[in-house]
CSV table of C-alpha atoms and ligand atoms in Angstrom, one decimal:
chain,number,residue,atom,x,y,z
R,14,MET,CA,0.0,0.0,0.0
R,15,SER,CA,1.2,3.5,-0.7
R,16,ALA,CA,0.5,6.6,1.3
R,17,GLN,CA,-2.0,9.2,0.1
R,18,LEU,CA,-0.3,12.4,-0.7
R,19,LEU,CA,-1.2,15.4,1.4
R,20,ASP,CA,-1.1,17.9,-1.4
R,21,GLY,CA,-0.3,21.3,0.3
R,22,LYS,CA,-0.2,23.0,-3.0
R,23,ALA,CA,-3.8,22.1,-3.9
R,24,VAL,CA,-5.1,22.9,-0.3
R,25,ALA,CA,-3.2,26.3,-0.4
R,26,LYS,CA,-4.7,27.0,-3.9
R,27,ARG,CA,-8.2,26.4,-2.5
R,28,MET,CA,-7.5,28.7,0.4
R,29,HIS,CA,-6.2,31.4,-1.9
R,30,THR,CA,-9.5,31.3,-3.8
R,31,ASP,CA,-11.5,31.8,-0.6
R,32,ILE,CA,-9.1,34.5,0.7
R,33,LYS,CA,-9.4,36.4,-2.6
R,34,LYS,CA,-13.2,36.4,-2.3
R,35,ASP,CA,-13.1,37.5,1.3
R,36,VAL,CA,-10.6,40.3,0.6
R,37,ALA,CA,-13.0,41.6,-2.1
R,38,ALA,CA,-16.0,41.3,0.2
R,39,LEU,CA,-14.1,43.3,3.0
R,40,GLN,CA,-13.2,46.0,0.4
R,41,ALA,CA,-16.8,46.2,-0.8
R,42,GLU,CA,-18.2,46.4,2.8
R,43,SER,CA,-15.7,48.7,4.4
R,44,GLY,CA,-13.3,50.1,1.7
R,45,VAL,CA,-10.4,48.5,3.6
R,46,THR,CA,-7.6,46.7,1.7
R,47,PRO,CA,-5.7,44.3,3.9
R,48,GLY,CA,-2.0,45.2,4.1
R,49,LEU,CA,1.1,43.1,4.9
R,50,ALA,CA,4.5,44.6,5.6
R,51,THR,CA,7.6,42.4,5.3
R,52,VAL,CA,10.9,43.3,6.9
R,53,LEU,CA,14.0,41.7,5.3
R,54,VAL,CA,17.3,42.4,6.9
R,55,GLY,CA,20.5,41.5,5.1
R,56,ASP,CA,21.1,39.8,1.7
R,57,ASP,CA,20.4,36.1,2.3
R,58,ASP,CA,19.2,34.7,-1.1
R,59,ALA,CA,16.8,32.2,0.4
R,60,SER,CA,15.1,34.7,2.7
R,61,ARG,CA,14.8,37.2,-0.2
R,62,MET,CA,13.2,34.4,-2.3
R,63,TYR,CA,10.7,33.6,0.5
R,64,VAL,CA,9.8,37.2,0.9
R,65,LYS,CA,9.3,37.7,-2.8
R,66,MET,CA,7.0,34.7,-2.9
R,67,LYS,CA,4.9,36.2,-0.1
R,68,HIS,CA,4.5,39.5,-2.0
R,69,ASN,CA,3.5,37.6,-5.1
R,70,ARG,CA,0.8,35.6,-3.3
R,71,CYS,CA,-0.4,38.8,-1.7
R,72,ALA,CA,-0.8,40.3,-5.1
R,73,ASP,CA,-2.7,37.2,-6.3
R,74,VAL,CA,-5.4,37.6,-3.6
R,75,GLY,CA,-5.6,41.4,-3.5
R,76,ILE,CA,-3.7,42.0,-0.3
R,77,GLU,CA,-1.5,45.1,-0.5
R,78,SER,CA,2.2,44.4,0.5
R,79,PHE,CA,4.9,46.7,1.6
R,80,GLY,CA,8.5,45.5,1.4
R,81,HIS,CA,11.2,46.9,3.7
R,82,GLU,CA,14.7,45.9,2.8
R,83,ILE,CA,17.3,46.8,5.4
R,84,PRO,CA,21.0,46.6,4.8
R,85,PRO,CA,22.9,43.8,6.7
R,86,THR,CA,24.8,46.4,8.6
R,87,ALA,CA,21.7,48.0,10.2
R,88,SER,CA,21.8,48.5,13.9
R,89,GLN,CA,19.2,47.1,16.4
R,90,GLU,CA,17.8,50.6,16.8
R,91,GLU,CA,17.3,51.1,13.1
R,92,VAL,CA,15.4,47.8,12.7
R,93,GLU,CA,13.3,48.6,15.8
R,94,LYS,CA,12.5,52.1,14.3
R,95,VAL,CA,11.1,50.4,11.2
R,96,ILE,CA,8.9,48.2,13.4
R,97,ASP,CA,7.6,51.3,15.3
R,98,ASP,CA,6.8,53.0,12.0
R,99,LEU,CA,4.9,50.0,10.7
R,100,ASN,CA,3.0,49.7,14.0
R,101,ALA,CA,1.8,53.2,13.5
R,102,ASP,CA,0.9,52.9,9.8
R,103,PRO,CA,-2.8,52.3,9.3
R,104,ARG,CA,-2.4,50.7,5.9
R,105,VAL,CA,-0.4,47.9,7.5
R,106,HIS,CA,-2.5,45.2,9.3
R,107,GLY,CA,0.2,42.6,9.5
R,108,ILE,CA,4.0,42.7,10.0
R,109,LEU,CA,6.4,39.9,9.2
R,110,VAL,CA,10.1,40.0,10.1
R,111,GLN,CA,11.8,37.4,8.0
R,112,LEU,CA,14.0,35.1,10.1
R,113,PRO,CA,16.7,34.4,10.7
R,114,LEU,CA,18.1,37.9,11.3
R,115,PRO,CA,21.8,38.6,10.9
R,116,ASP,CA,23.8,37.5,14.0
R,117,HIS,CA,24.6,40.9,15.4
R,118,LEU,CA,20.9,41.6,15.9
R,119,ASP,CA,18.9,40.5,18.9
R,120,THR,CA,15.8,38.8,17.5
R,121,GLU,CA,13.6,38.7,20.6
R,122,PRO,CA,13.3,42.5,21.3
R,123,ILE,CA,12.5,43.0,17.6
R,124,LEU,CA,9.7,40.4,17.6
R,125,ASP,CA,8.5,41.7,21.0
R,126,ARG,CA,8.1,45.2,19.5
R,127,ILE,CA,5.6,44.2,16.9
R,128,ALA,CA,2.1,45.3,17.9
R,129,VAL,CA,0.3,42.2,19.1
R,130,HIS,CA,-2.7,42.9,16.8
R,131,LYS,CA,-0.3,43.1,13.8
R,132,ASP,CA,1.7,39.9,14.7
R,133,VAL,CA,0.5,37.8,11.7
R,134,ASP,CA,3.5,35.5,12.2
R,135,GLY,CA,2.2,34.6,15.7
R,136,LEU,CA,5.7,34.9,17.1
R,137,HIS,CA,5.1,37.6,19.7
R,138,PRO,CA,5.5,36.1,23.2
R,139,LEU,CA,1.9,37.2,24.1
R,140,ASN,CA,0.6,35.2,21.2
R,141,ILE,CA,2.8,32.1,21.9
R,142,GLY,CA,2.0,32.5,25.6
R,143,ALA,CA,-1.7,32.5,24.9
R,144,LEU,CA,-1.3,29.3,22.9
R,145,ALA,CA,0.4,27.7,25.9
R,146,ILE,CA,-2.3,28.7,28.4
R,147,LYS,CA,-5.4,26.6,28.6
R,148,GLY,CA,-8.6,28.5,27.7
R,149,ARG,CA,-6.7,31.5,26.2
R,150,MET,CA,-7.0,32.3,22.5
R,151,PRO,CA,-4.0,33.8,20.7
R,152,MET,CA,-4.8,36.5,18.2
R,153,PHE,CA,-2.6,34.6,15.6
R,154,THR,CA,-0.9,31.3,15.5
R,155,PRO,CA,2.4,30.8,13.6
R,156,ALA,CA,1.9,30.1,9.9
R,157,THR,CA,4.0,26.9,9.4
R,158,PRO,CA,2.6,24.8,12.3
R,159,THR,CA,-0.9,26.1,11.6
R,160,GLY,CA,-0.5,25.0,8.0
R,161,CYS,CA,0.6,21.5,9.3
R,162,LEU,CA,-2.5,21.3,11.4
R,163,VAL,CA,-4.7,22.1,8.4
R,164,LEU,CA,-3.0,19.3,6.5
R,165,LEU,CA,-3.6,16.9,9.4
R,166,ARG,CA,-7.3,17.9,9.3
R,167,GLU,CA,-7.2,17.1,5.6
R,168,ALA,CA,-5.8,13.6,6.5
R,169,GLU,CA,-8.8,13.2,8.8
R,170,LEU,CA,-11.0,13.6,5.8
R,171,LEU,CA,-9.0,11.2,3.6
R,172,ILE,CA,-8.5,8.4,6.1
R,173,ASP,CA,-11.5,7.0,8.0
R,174,SER,CA,-9.5,5.6,10.9
R,175,PHE,CA,-7.4,8.7,11.5
R,176,SER,CA,-8.1,11.4,14.0
R,177,ILE,CA,-5.8,14.0,15.6
R,178,GLU,CA,-7.7,13.6,18.9
R,179,GLY,CA,-6.2,10.8,21.0
R,180,ALA,CA,-3.4,10.2,18.5
R,181,ASN,CA,0.3,9.7,19.6
R,182,ALA,CA,2.0,12.6,17.9
R,183,VAL,CA,5.8,13.0,17.7
R,184,VAL,CA,7.2,16.5,16.8
R,185,LEU,CA,10.8,16.4,15.7
R,186,GLY,CA,12.6,19.7,16.5
R,187,ARG,CA,11.8,22.3,19.2
R,188,SER,CA,12.3,25.6,17.4
R,189,ASN,CA,10.3,28.7,18.3
R,190,LEU,CA,9.2,28.9,14.7
R,191,VAL,CA,7.8,25.4,14.2
R,192,GLY,CA,8.5,22.6,16.7
R,193,MET,CA,7.3,24.2,20.0
R,194,PRO,CA,4.1,25.9,18.6
R,195,MET,CA,3.4,22.7,16.7
R,196,ALA,CA,3.5,20.7,19.9
R,197,LEU,CA,1.2,23.3,21.6
R,198,LEU,CA,-1.3,23.2,18.7
R,199,LEU,CA,-1.4,19.4,18.8
R,200,VAL,CA,-2.0,19.4,22.6
R,201,GLU,CA,-4.8,21.9,22.0
R,202,ASN,CA,-6.3,19.4,19.5
R,203,ASN,CA,-6.1,16.6,22.1
R,204,ALA,CA,-3.2,14.6,20.7
R,205,THR,CA,-0.7,13.0,23.1
R,206,VAL,CA,2.5,14.8,22.2
R,207,THR,CA,6.2,14.0,22.4
R,208,VAL,CA,8.8,16.5,21.4
R,209,ALA,CA,11.9,14.8,20.1
R,210,HIS,CA,15.2,16.7,19.6
R,211,SER,CA,18.9,16.4,19.2
R,212,ARG,CA,19.3,14.9,22.7
R,213,THR,CA,16.6,12.3,22.3
R,214,ARG,CA,18.2,9.0,23.1
R,215,ASP,CA,16.3,6.5,20.9
R,216,LEU,CA,14.4,8.2,18.2
R,217,GLN,CA,13.5,5.0,16.5
R,218,ALA,CA,11.8,3.7,19.7
R,219,VAL,CA,9.9,7.1,20.0
R,220,LEU,CA,8.7,6.9,16.4
R,221,ALA,CA,7.6,3.3,16.7
R,222,ASP,CA,4.3,4.3,18.4
R,223,ALA,CA,3.8,7.6,16.5
R,224,ASP,CA,0.4,7.9,14.7
R,225,ILE,CA,1.5,11.4,13.7
R,226,VAL,CA,5.0,12.6,12.8
R,227,VAL,CA,5.7,16.2,12.2
R,228,SER,CA,9.4,16.6,11.3
R,229,ALA,CA,11.0,20.1,11.3
R,230,VAL,CA,14.7,19.5,11.7
R,231,GLY,CA,16.2,20.3,8.3
R,232,ARG,CA,18.5,17.3,8.1
R,233,PRO,CA,18.0,15.4,4.8
R,234,HIS,CA,16.6,11.9,5.2
R,235,MET,CA,17.6,11.7,8.9
R,236,VAL,CA,14.5,9.5,9.5
R,237,PRO,CA,14.8,6.2,7.7
R,238,GLY,CA,11.4,5.2,6.2
R,239,GLU,CA,11.5,1.9,8.1
R,240,TRP,CA,11.1,3.9,11.4
R,241,ILE,CA,7.6,5.1,10.4
R,242,LYS,CA,4.8,3.2,12.0
R,243,HIS,CA,2.3,1.5,9.6
R,244,GLY,CA,-0.7,3.7,9.0
R,245,ALA,CA,1.0,6.9,10.4
R,246,VAL,CA,0.4,10.4,9.0
R,247,VAL,CA,3.7,12.1,8.2
R,248,ILE,CA,4.2,15.8,7.8
R,249,ASP,CA,7.7,16.7,6.6
R,250,VAL,CA,8.3,20.4,7.2
R,251,ALA,CA,12.0,20.3,6.1
R,252,THR,CA,12.9,21.5,2.6
R,253,VAL,CA,16.6,21.3,2.1
R,254,LYS,CA,18.4,22.0,-1.2
R,255,VAL,CA,20.9,19.2,-2.0
R,256,ASP,CA,23.3,18.8,-4.9
R,257,ASP,CA,22.1,16.3,-7.5
R,258,PRO,CA,24.1,16.1,-10.7
R,259,SER,CA,21.5,13.8,-12.2
R,260,ALA,CA,18.8,16.5,-11.8
R,261,LYS,CA,18.2,19.0,-14.6
R,262,LYS,CA,19.0,21.9,-12.3
R,263,GLY,CA,21.8,20.2,-10.6
R,264,TYR,CA,20.0,20.1,-7.2
R,265,ARG,CA,16.8,18.8,-5.6
R,266,TRP,CA,14.7,19.5,-2.5
R,267,VAL,CA,14.8,16.9,0.3
R,268,GLY,CA,12.9,16.5,3.5
R,269,ASP,CA,13.8,14.9,6.9
R,270,VAL,CA,12.1,11.7,6.2
R,271,GLU,CA,13.4,9.2,3.7
R,272,PRO,CA,10.3,9.0,1.5
R,273,GLU,CA,10.6,5.7,-0.5
R,274,GLU,CA,10.0,3.3,2.4
R,275,ALA,CA,8.0,5.8,4.4
R,276,MET,CA,5.4,6.1,1.6
R,277,LYS,CA,4.9,2.3,1.7
R,278,ARG,CA,4.2,2.4,5.5
R,279,ALA,CA,2.4,5.8,6.1
R,280,ALA,CA,-1.3,6.2,5.4
R,281,ALA,CA,-0.7,9.8,4.3
R,282,MET,CA,2.4,11.9,3.8
R,283,THR,CA,3.3,15.4,2.5
R,284,PRO,CA,5.5,15.6,-0.6
R,285,VAL,CA,8.7,17.7,-0.5
R,286,PRO,CA,8.4,20.2,-2.1
R,287,GLY,CA,4.7,21.0,-2.5
R,288,GLY,CA,3.6,19.9,1.0
R,289,VAL,CA,4.0,22.3,3.9
R,290,GLY,CA,5.7,25.2,2.0
R,291,PRO,CA,2.7,26.5,0.2
R,292,MET,CA,0.6,26.1,3.3
R,293,THR,CA,2.9,28.5,5.2
R,294,VAL,CA,2.1,31.3,2.8
R,295,ALA,CA,-1.6,30.6,2.7
R,296,MET,CA,-1.8,30.8,6.5
R,297,LEU,CA,0.1,34.1,6.5
R,298,LEU,CA,-2.4,35.5,4.0
R,299,GLN,CA,-5.3,34.2,6.1
R,300,ASN,CA,-3.8,35.8,9.2
R,301,THR,CA,-3.4,39.1,7.4
R,302,LEU,CA,-7.0,39.1,6.2
R,303,ASN,CA,-8.1,38.3,9.8
R,304,ALA,CA,-6.0,41.2,11.1
R,305,ALA,CA,-7.6,43.6,8.7
R,306,ARG,CA,-11.1,42.4,9.6
R,307,ARG,CA,-10.4,42.7,13.3
R,308,TYR,CA,-8.7,46.1,13.0
R,309,HIS,CA,-11.7,47.6,11.2
R,310,ALA,CA,-14.5,45.7,13.0
C,407,GUN,N1,11.8,32.0,8.1
C,407,GUN,C1,11.5,30.7,7.7
C,407,GUN,N2,10.1,30.5,8.0
C,407,GUN,C2,9.6,31.7,8.5
C,407,GUN,C3,8.4,32.1,8.9
C,407,GUN,O1,7.4,31.3,8.9
C,407,GUN,N3,8.3,33.3,9.4
C,407,GUN,C4,9.3,34.1,9.5
C,407,GUN,N4,9.2,35.3,10.0
C,407,GUN,N5,10.5,33.8,9.1
C,407,GUN,C5,10.7,32.6,8.6
């Protein structure tokens, strides 16, 4: 048996269609156009490409976007001043600071400075904190783990016997951006959650009982397919560029989970690329639309 593909590209496309309609409806009702500001510090090619993709998708759905490119030599104060200006700009409903920032900058005070109601990346400590407190609702949840959750709900529709509630979920990686908020979202959805990381003693044993695997490490094929439990749902967040002389472009994109054997065992699995990546952008657009609605409610 082969796993069903969790086609993030298709799900994201559906979401874009709905968001585009909702943006048009908001404009018709209130004259408001949702606005997203991105802050890109430095000249990392991958970060620039991700930010460009976010602007392109904004344009597709009618969200206005404002790009702020800041030289790699910028001081902490200069970056914080940009955030202050965006907080005060009524055209901007959402602010995204592309990570990672250059080493000389202190990331936390910059993220803390974003107005909570404009924190469409869901990384402000008040939003993450609310996610961790039972009964509290964050204004926004981080885009990538929220996209993974939407794909898990998609798996619930595809596979009769699968439900997030009550499942044993293993999250690989404990980053602020993906692993930790993913674990919190899964707990919120009544899964039994284990967070595995670089000090985990026996990952194979931990995975042996995992009905859900969300892997966000970024180490190509670190999980042999044989470690995946039969019938599991596998979400591979990692997308790492590796040299491949046999590929037309000379490289290919690879996830954390070795897919060939994993596809034979899993009930459903995301492809790399085309799984989680497109969902991240769709969730960011949704959060920006929600921010604009709330701001003008
Ligand atoms: N860098 C890689 N992924 C993300 C993300 O989801 N948000 C931000 N701000 N930076 C990132």
